[in-house]
XYZ file of C-alpha atoms in Angstrom:
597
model
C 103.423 99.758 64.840
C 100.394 101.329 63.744
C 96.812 100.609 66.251
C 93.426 101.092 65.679
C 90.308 101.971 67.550
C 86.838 102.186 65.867
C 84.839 105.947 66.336
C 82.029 104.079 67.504
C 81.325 107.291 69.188
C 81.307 109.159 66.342
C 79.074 107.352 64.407
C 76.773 106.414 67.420
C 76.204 110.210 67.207
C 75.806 110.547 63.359
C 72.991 107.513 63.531
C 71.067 108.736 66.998
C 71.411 112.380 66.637
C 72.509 113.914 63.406
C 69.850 111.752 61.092
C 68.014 109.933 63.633
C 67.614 106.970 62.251
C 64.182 105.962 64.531
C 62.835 108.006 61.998
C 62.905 104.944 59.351
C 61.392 102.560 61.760
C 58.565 102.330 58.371
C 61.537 100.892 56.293
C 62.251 97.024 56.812
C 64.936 96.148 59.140
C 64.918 99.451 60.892
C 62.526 98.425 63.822
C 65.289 96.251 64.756
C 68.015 98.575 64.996
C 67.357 100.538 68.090
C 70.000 102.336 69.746
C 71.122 99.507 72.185
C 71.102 97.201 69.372
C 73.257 99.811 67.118
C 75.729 100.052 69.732
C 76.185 96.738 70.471
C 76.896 95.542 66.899
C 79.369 98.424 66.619
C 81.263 97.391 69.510
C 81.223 94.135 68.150
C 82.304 94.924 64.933
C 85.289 97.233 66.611
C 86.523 94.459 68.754
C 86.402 91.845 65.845
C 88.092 94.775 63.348
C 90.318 96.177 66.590
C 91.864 92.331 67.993
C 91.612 90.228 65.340
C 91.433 92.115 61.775
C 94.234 95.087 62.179
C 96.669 92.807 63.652
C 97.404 90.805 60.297
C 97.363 94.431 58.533
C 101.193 94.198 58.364
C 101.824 90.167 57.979
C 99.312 90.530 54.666
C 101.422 93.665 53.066
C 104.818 91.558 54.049
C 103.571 88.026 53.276
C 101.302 88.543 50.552
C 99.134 85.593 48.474
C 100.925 82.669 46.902
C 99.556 80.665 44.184
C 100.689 77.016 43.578
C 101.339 75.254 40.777
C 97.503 73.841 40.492
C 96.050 77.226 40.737
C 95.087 77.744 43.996
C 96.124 80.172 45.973
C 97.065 80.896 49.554
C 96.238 84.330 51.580
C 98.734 85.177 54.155
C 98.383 83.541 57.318
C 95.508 83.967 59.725
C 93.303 85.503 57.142
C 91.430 82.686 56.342
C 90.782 82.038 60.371
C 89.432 85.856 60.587
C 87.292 85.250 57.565
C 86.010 81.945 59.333
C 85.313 84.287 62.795
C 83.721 86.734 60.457
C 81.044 83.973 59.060
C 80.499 82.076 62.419
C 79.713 85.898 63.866
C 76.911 86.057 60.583
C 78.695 89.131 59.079
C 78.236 88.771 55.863
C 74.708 88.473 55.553
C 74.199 91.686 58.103
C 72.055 93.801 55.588
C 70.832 90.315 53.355
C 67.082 89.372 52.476
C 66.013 87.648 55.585
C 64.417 85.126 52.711
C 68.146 84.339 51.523
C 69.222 83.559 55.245
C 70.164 87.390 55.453
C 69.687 89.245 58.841
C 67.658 92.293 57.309
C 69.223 94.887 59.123
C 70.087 98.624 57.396
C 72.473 99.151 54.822
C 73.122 102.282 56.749
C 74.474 99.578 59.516
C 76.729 97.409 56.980
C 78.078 100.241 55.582
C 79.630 101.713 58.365
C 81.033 98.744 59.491
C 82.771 98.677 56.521
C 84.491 101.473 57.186
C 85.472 99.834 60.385
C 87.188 96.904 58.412
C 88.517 99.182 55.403
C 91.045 100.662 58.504
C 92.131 98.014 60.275
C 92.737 95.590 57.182
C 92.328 97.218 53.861
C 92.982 93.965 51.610
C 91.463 91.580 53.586
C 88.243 93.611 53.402
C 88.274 93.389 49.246
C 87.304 89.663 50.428
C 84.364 89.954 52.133
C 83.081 93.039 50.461
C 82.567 92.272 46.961
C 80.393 89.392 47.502
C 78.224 91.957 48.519
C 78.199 93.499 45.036
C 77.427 90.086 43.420
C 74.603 88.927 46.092
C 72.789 92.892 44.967
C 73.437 92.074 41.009
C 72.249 88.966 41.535
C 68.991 89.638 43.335
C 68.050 92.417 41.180
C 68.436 90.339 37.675
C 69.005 86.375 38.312
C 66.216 84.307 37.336
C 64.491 82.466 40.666
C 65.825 79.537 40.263
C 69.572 81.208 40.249
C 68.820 83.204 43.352
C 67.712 80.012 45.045
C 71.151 78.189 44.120
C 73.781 81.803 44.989
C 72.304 83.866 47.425
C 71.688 81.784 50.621
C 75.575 80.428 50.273
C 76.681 84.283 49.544
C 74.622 85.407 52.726
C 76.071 83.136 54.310
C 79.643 83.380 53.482
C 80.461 79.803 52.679
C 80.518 81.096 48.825
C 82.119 84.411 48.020
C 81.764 86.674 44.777
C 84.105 88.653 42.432
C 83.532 91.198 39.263
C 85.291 90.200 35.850
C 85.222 92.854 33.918
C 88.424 94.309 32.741
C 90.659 92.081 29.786
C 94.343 93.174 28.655
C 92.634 95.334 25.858
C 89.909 96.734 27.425
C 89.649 98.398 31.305
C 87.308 101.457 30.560
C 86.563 100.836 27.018
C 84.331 97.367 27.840
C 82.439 97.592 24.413
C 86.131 96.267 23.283
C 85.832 93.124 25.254
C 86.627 89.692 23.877
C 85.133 87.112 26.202
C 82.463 85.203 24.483
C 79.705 82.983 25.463
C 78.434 80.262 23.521
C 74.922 78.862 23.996
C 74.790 75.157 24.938
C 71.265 73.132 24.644
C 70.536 72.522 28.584
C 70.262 76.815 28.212
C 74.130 77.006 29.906
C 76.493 78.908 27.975
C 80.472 77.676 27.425
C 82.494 80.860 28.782
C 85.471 81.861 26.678
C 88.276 84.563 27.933
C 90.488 86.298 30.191
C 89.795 88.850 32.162
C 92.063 90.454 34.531
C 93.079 92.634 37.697
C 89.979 90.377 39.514
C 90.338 90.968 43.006
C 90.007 87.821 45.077
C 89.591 85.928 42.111
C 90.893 82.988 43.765
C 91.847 82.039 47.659
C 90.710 79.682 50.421
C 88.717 81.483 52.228
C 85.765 79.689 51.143
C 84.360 76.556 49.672
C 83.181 78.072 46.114
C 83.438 81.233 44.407
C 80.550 82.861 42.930
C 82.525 84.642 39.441
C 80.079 87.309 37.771
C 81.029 87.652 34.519
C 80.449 90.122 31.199
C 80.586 87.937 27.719
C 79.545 88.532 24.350
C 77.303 86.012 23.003
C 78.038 85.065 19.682
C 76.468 87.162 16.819
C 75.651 89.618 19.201
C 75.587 93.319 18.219
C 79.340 95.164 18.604
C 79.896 97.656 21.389
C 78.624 97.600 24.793
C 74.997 96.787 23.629
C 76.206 93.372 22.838
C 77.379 92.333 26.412
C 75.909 90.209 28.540
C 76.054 89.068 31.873
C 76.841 85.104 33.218
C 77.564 83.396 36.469
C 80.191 80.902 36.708
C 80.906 79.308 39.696
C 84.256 78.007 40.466
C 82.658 74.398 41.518
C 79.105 73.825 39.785
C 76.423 73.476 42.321
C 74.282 70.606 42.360
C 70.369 70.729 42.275
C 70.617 70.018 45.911
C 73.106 72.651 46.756
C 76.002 70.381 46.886
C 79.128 71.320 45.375
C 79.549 69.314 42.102
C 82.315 69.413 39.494
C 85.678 71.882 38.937
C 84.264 74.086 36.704
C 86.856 75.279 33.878
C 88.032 78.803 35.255
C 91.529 79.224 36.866
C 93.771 81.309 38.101
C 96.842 82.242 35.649
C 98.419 84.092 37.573
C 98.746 86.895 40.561
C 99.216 90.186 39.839
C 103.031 92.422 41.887
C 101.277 95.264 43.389
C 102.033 98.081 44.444
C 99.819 97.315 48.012
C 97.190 95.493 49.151
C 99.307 92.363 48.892
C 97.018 90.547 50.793
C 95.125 90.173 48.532
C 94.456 87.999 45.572
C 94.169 90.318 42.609
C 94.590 87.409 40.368
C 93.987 86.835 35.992
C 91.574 84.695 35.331
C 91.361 82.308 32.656
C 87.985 80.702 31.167
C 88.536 77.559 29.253
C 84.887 76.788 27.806
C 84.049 77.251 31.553
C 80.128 76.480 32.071
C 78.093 79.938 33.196
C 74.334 80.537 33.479
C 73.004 83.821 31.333
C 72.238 86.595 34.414
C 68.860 88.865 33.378
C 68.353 89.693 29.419
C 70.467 88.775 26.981
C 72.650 91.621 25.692
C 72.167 93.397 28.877
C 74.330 92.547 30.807
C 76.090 96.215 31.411
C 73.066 97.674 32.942
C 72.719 94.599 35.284
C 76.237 94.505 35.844
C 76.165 98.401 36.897
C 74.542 97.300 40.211
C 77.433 95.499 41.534
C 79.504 98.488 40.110
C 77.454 101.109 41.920
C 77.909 98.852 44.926
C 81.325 98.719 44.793
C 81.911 102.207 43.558
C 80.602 103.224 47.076
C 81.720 100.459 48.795
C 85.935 101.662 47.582
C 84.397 105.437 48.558
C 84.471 103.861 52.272
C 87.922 102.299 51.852
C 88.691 106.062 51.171
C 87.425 106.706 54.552
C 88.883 104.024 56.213
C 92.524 104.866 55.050
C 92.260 108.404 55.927
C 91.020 107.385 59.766
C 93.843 105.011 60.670
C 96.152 107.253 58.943
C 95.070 109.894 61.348
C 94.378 108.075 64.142
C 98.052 107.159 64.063
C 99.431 110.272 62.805
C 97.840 112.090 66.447
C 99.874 108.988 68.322
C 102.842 110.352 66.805
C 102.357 113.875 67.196
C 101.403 113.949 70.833
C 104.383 111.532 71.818
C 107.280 112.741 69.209
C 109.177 115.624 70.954
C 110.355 117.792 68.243
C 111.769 121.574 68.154
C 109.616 124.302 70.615
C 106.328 126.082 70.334
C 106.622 129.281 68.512
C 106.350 132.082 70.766
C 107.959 129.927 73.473
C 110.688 131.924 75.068
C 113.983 130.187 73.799
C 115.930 128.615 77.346
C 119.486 126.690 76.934
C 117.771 123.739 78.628
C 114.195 123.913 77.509
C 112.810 120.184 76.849
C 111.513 119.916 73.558
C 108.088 119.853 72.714
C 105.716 117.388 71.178
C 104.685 117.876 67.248
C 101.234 118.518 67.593
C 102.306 122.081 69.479
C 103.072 123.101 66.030
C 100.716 124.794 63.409
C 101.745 123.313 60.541
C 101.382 119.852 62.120
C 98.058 121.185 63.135
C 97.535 121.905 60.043
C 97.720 118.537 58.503
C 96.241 117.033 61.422
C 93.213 119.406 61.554
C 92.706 118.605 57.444
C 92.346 114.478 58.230
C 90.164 115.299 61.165
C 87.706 117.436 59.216
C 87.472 115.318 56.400
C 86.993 111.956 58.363
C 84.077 113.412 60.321
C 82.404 115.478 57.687
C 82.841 111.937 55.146
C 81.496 109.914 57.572
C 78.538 111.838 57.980
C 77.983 112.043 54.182
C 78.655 108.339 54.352
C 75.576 107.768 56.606
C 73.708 110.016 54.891
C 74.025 108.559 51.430
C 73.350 104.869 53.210
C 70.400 106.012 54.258
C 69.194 107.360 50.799
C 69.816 103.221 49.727
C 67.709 101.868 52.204
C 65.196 104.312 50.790
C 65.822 103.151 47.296
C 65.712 99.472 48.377
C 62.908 99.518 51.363
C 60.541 102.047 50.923
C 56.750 101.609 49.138
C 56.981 105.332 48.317
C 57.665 105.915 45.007
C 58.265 109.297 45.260
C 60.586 108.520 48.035
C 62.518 105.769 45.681
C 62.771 108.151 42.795
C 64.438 111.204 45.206
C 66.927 108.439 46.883
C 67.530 107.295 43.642
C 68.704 110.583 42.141
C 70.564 111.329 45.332
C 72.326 108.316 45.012
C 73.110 108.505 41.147
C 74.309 112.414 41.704
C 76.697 110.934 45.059
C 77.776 107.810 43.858
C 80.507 108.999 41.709
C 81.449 112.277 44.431
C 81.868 109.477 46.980
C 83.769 107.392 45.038
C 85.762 110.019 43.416
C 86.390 112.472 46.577
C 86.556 109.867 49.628
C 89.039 108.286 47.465
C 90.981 111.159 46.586
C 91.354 112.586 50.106
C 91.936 109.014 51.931
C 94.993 108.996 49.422
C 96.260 113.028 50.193
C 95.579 112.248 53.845
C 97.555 108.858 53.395
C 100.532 111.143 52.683
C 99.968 113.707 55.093
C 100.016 111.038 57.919
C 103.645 110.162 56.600
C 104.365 113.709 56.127
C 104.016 114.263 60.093
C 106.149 111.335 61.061
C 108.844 112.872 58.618
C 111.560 110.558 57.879
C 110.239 107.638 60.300
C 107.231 107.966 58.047
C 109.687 106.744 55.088
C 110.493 103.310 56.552
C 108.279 100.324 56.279
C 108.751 99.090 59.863
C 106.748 102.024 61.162
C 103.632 100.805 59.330
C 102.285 104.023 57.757
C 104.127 103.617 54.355
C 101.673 100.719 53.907
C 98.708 102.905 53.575
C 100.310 105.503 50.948
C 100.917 102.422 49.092
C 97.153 100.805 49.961
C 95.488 103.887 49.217
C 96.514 104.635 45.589
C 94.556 101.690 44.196
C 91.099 102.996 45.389
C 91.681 106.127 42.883
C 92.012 103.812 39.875
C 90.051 100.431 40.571
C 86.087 100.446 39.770
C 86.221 103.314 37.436
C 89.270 106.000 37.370
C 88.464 108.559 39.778
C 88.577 110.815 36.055
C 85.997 108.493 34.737
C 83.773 109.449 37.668
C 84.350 112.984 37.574
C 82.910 112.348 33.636
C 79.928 110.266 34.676
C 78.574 113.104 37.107
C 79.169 116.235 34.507
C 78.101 113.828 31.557
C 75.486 111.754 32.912
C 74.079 112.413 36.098
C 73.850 116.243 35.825
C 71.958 116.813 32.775
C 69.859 113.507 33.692
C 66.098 114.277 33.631
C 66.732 117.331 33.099
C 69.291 118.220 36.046
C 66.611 117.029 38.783
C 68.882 115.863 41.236
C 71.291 118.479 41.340
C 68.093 121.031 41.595
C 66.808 118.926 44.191
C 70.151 118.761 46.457
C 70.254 122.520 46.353
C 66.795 123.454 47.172
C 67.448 120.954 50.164
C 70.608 123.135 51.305
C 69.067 126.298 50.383
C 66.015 125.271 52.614
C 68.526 124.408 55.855
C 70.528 127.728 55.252
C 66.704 129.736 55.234
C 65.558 128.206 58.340
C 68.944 128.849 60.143
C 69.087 132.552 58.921
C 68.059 133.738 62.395
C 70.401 131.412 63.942
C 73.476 133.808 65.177
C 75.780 130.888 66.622
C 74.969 128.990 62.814
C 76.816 131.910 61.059
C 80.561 130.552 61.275
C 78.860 127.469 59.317
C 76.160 128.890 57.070
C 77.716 131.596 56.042
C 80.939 129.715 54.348
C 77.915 127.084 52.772
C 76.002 129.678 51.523
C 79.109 130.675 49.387
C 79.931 127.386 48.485
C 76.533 126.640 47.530
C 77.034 129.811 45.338
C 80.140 128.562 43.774
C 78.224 125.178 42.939
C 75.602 127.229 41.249
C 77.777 128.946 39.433
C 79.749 126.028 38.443
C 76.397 124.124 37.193
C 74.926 127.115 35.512
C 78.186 127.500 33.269
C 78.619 123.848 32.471
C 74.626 124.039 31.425
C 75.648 126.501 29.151
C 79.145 125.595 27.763
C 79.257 121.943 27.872
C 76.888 121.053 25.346
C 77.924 123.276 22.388
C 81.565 122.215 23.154
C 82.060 119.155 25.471
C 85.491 119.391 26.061
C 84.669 122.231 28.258
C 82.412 119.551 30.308
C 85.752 117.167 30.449
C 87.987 119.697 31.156
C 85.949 120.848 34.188
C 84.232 117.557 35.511
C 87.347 116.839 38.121
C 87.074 120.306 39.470
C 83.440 119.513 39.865
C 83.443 116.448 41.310
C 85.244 118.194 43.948
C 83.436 121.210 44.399
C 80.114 119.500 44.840
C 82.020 117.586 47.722
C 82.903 120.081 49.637
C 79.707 121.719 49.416
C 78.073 118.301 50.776
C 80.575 117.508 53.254
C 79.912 121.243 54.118
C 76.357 120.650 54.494
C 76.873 117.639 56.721
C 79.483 119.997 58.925
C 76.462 122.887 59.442
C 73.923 120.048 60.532
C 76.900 118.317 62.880
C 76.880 122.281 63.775
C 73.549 122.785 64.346
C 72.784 119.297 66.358
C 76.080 119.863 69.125
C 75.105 123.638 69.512
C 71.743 122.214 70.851
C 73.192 119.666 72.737
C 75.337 122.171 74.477
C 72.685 124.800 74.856
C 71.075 121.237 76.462
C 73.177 120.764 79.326
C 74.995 117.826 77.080
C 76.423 115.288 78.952
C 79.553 115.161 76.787
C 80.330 118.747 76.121
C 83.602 118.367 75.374
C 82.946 116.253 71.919
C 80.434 118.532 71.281
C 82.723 121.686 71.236
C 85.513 119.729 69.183
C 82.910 118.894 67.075
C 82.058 122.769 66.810
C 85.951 123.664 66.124
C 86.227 121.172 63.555
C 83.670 122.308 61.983
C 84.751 126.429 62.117
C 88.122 124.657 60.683
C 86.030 122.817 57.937
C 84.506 126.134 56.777
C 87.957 128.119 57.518
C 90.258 126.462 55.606
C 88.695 123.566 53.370
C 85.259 125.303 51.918
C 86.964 128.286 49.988
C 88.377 125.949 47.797
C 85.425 126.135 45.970
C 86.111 129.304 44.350
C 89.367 127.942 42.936
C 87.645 125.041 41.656
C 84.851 127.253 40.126
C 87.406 129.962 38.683
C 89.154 126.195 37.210
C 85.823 125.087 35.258
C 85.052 128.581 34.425
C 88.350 128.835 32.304
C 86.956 126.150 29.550
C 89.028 123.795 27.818
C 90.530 125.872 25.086
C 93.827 126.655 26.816
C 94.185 122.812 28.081
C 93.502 121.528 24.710
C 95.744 124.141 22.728
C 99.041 122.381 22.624
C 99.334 119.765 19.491
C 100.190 116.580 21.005
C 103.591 116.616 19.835
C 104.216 119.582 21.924
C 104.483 117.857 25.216
């Protein structure tokens, strides 16, 4: 059965060494995250993820939710006790508004501990996680009054939140959507609709459950200008805080999955149910986008979090599985066999996981980092740079992480061959986990779209210029560096490729912008590996000193240097495949009539 153990080490180093995060002791929050503190919460976020979380991995993908003939539904047993240790050890409110009963700490912090509970439990995770999304949509557009009533409760954990967004007509397309919202006279609104594929739309882990809704309010305009944005609680709160009255929503019914079975990914029906109108009427997309952009990063770390238990295992089963002989072993009668990892090809897939994990993670830290900006800092020169980092990586993250935790999902399998096949072994379940992150919050096409159709031309491609002038500045100021070269030089050609890649959208996309479509996924990509690679050449540059230090830990630090020289070797000329890709326009891909295929 499959076991996990949380790289506290690794990211220990990315937070202390690699981006030094006593550097944002001006930003809120990160005065009380010193390194003692950091690794404390880690290790108790590992044992809580390690003892209590991956264990019921395998009874949620066997048991599954069940819902009864009320409703309500049941999660498979002993989730709703880990959820309970999870609120008694104040988890959910780790990175909350200290005014809303929140703890204050980094983002940076909460968001690497999500990628500790994305690997050991993948669907119970979905749980906790997205009332996350609906305590930041709230906060940034909920009158006083409302944030008063949801957030302390969300903070806490006794209430949790969901997303309705998508209805049987409409996933992508939301200007389609049917819901409607009629205004009563005590300024509620009677919610009208079904929406489904809601995850944890209904369960017991908690007392109420905070629903975050898009509506159209009658005789609004058509299209996506007409949406707005409502909270309906499951039970209506009282002006005390009590729980009051079943509010008309329900669950109709519980989606078969293809994984995360444990959990509820439920339809929701909304009978007249009684909501409360979140922000401006009729803008409800743009206020909605905040819990999206939360969750489009937050299912970038379940990326992450797939790929490292699927490799963490995979190595089990290499080292211990004696298969075949090394190549270039003389061939003996009686020889023993050897274990898998002696061969390259095993290597090869094992090498792949392990240089993506590490290089992800750091971007993941990296890109946390840039949202405590956004969120903390009284620069506003400093907001508007996170910001634009964060638009330009949201959808890479998302898109890539996602991607890759799938691919390395399969290669994990791949390595324990048939065994691999066979549910009891336990890796099958995170192929099947896996898949949904590349569809759910946005198709991982739809984000490729958003970054060639949105966020590179935005303000006039600022963000992209800025994120190469940054890389362009480390590869100057390592040019003299001779033990840099196995890392700068591969970046300096991938940075090349991006340019190239930008440049010709710039100049193709516009006059024909199926040349932008056609190219976007190939982009998506490319700029990944050229920020992955960037995070590889400062991992580089920070274990080179250590060792030229007289580093206590030498030994991570040279694995650290390999895996990096395999990063550049093997993963960073992609880009010139991806560039030759987007290069070759549309017209060829868009050539065939439809009947043709």
């Amino acid at each position: 059965m499959p076991a996990y153990h949380a790289p506290i080490k690794d990211t220990l180093f990315l937070l202390n060494d690699v981006f030094h995060m006593e550097r944002y002791d001006n930003l809120p929050g990160f005065s009380d995250a010193s390194p003692d503190t950091l690794e404390a919460i880690l290790g108790e976020a590992a044992r809580f993820c390690e003892q209590t979380l991956q264990p019921l991995n395998r009874i949620g993908d066997i048991e599954g939710c069940r819902r009864h003939e009320d409703g309500s539904v049941t999660t498979p047993q002993g989730f709703k006790q880990a959820y309970d240790i999870f609120v008694q050890g104040g988890w959910p409110g780790l990175s909350s508004d200290p005014d809303y009963g929140g703890q204050g700490l980094p983002v940076t912090l909460s968001s690497v501990v999500q990628e500790y509970i994305y690997s050991a439990n993948f669907a119970w995770g979905l749980y906790s996680i997205l009332s996350q999304g609906a305590y930041a949509a709230l906060k940034a557009n909920a009158s006083d009054d409302l944030c008063r009533t949801y957030l302390p409760p969300l903070a806490a954990g006794t209430w949790t939140g969901t997303m309705n967004l998508t209805e049987p007509h409409c996933g992508t397309d939301l200007g389609l959507l049917k819901t409607s919202a009629q205004p009563q006279a005590d300024g509620s609104y009677r919610i009208t609709g079904q929406k489904i594929f809601i995850s944890s739309g209904e369960h017991d882990f908690s007392e109420n459950i905070v629903h975050l809704v898009l509506a159209r309010i009658e005789g609004a305009p058509p299209g996506t200008k007409g949406i707005s944005l409502f909270v309906v609680p499951k039970f209506i709160p009282r002006k005390d805080g009590s729980l009051g009255e079943r509010n008309s929503v329900s669950c109709g019914s519980l989606e078969e999955k293809m994984g995360i079975h444990g959990n509820a990914t439920c339809t929701m029906n909304y009978d007249a149910a009684t909501g409360w109108l979140v922000g401006e009427e009729h803008r409800g997309l743009p206020a909605m986008f905040v819990m999206m952009n939360e969750a489009r990063l937050s299912v970038g770390i379940q990326g992450l979090g797939i790929s490292e238990i699927a490799y963490q295992n995979a190595v089990t089963y290499a080292r211990e599985r004696l298969q075949g002989q090394a190549m270039g072993k003389p061939k003996q009668a009686d020889a023993k066999p050897d274990p898998l990892i002696v061969h390259p090809d095993v290597r090869r897939m094992l090498m792949n996981m392990k240089a993506f994990n590490e290089g992800a993670r750091a971007l993941l830290v990296w890109t946390a980092l840039k949202a405590d900006e956004l969120h903390k800092s009284d620069d506003s020169t400093i907001r508007q740079a996170a910001d634009d980092y964060l638009g330009l990586m949201t959808p890479v993250i998302k898109g890539v992480f996602t991607d890759a935790g799938f691919a390395n999902a399969v290669q994990a399998q791949q390595i324990y061959g048939g065994h691999g096949y066979i549910a009891e072994m336990g890796i099958e379940q995170y192929v099947r986990d896996a898949r949904i992150a590349m569809i759910y919050e946005g198709t991982n096409g739809i984000q490729a779209l958003d970054l060639v159709g949105r966020k590179l031309p935005k303000d006039g491609g600022r963000a992209m210029q800025t994120f190469l002038r940054e890389v362009k500045k480390f590869l100057a100021e390592m040019s003299g560096v001779e033990d840099m070269k196995p890392y700068t030089g591969p970046l300096e050609a991938a940075l090349d490729d991006l340019q190239a890649a930008t440049m010709w959208l710039m100049q193709n996309a516009i006059k024909k912008p199926e040349n932008a479509g056609a190219g976007s996924t190939d982009f998506m990509h490319l700029l990944g590996l050229v920020s992955m690679g960037y995070m590889w050449a400062l991992m580089a540059k920070v274990s080179l000193d250590k060792i030229a230090g007289d580093s206590q830990d030498p030994d991570f630090h040279n694995a650290k240097l390999v895996t990096g020289r395999y990063f550049m070797e093997r993963c960073m000329p992609e880009t010139a495949a991806h560039l030759a890709r987007i290069s070759s326009g549309a017209d060829t891909m868009m050539a065939l009539p439809a009947e043709a295929f």
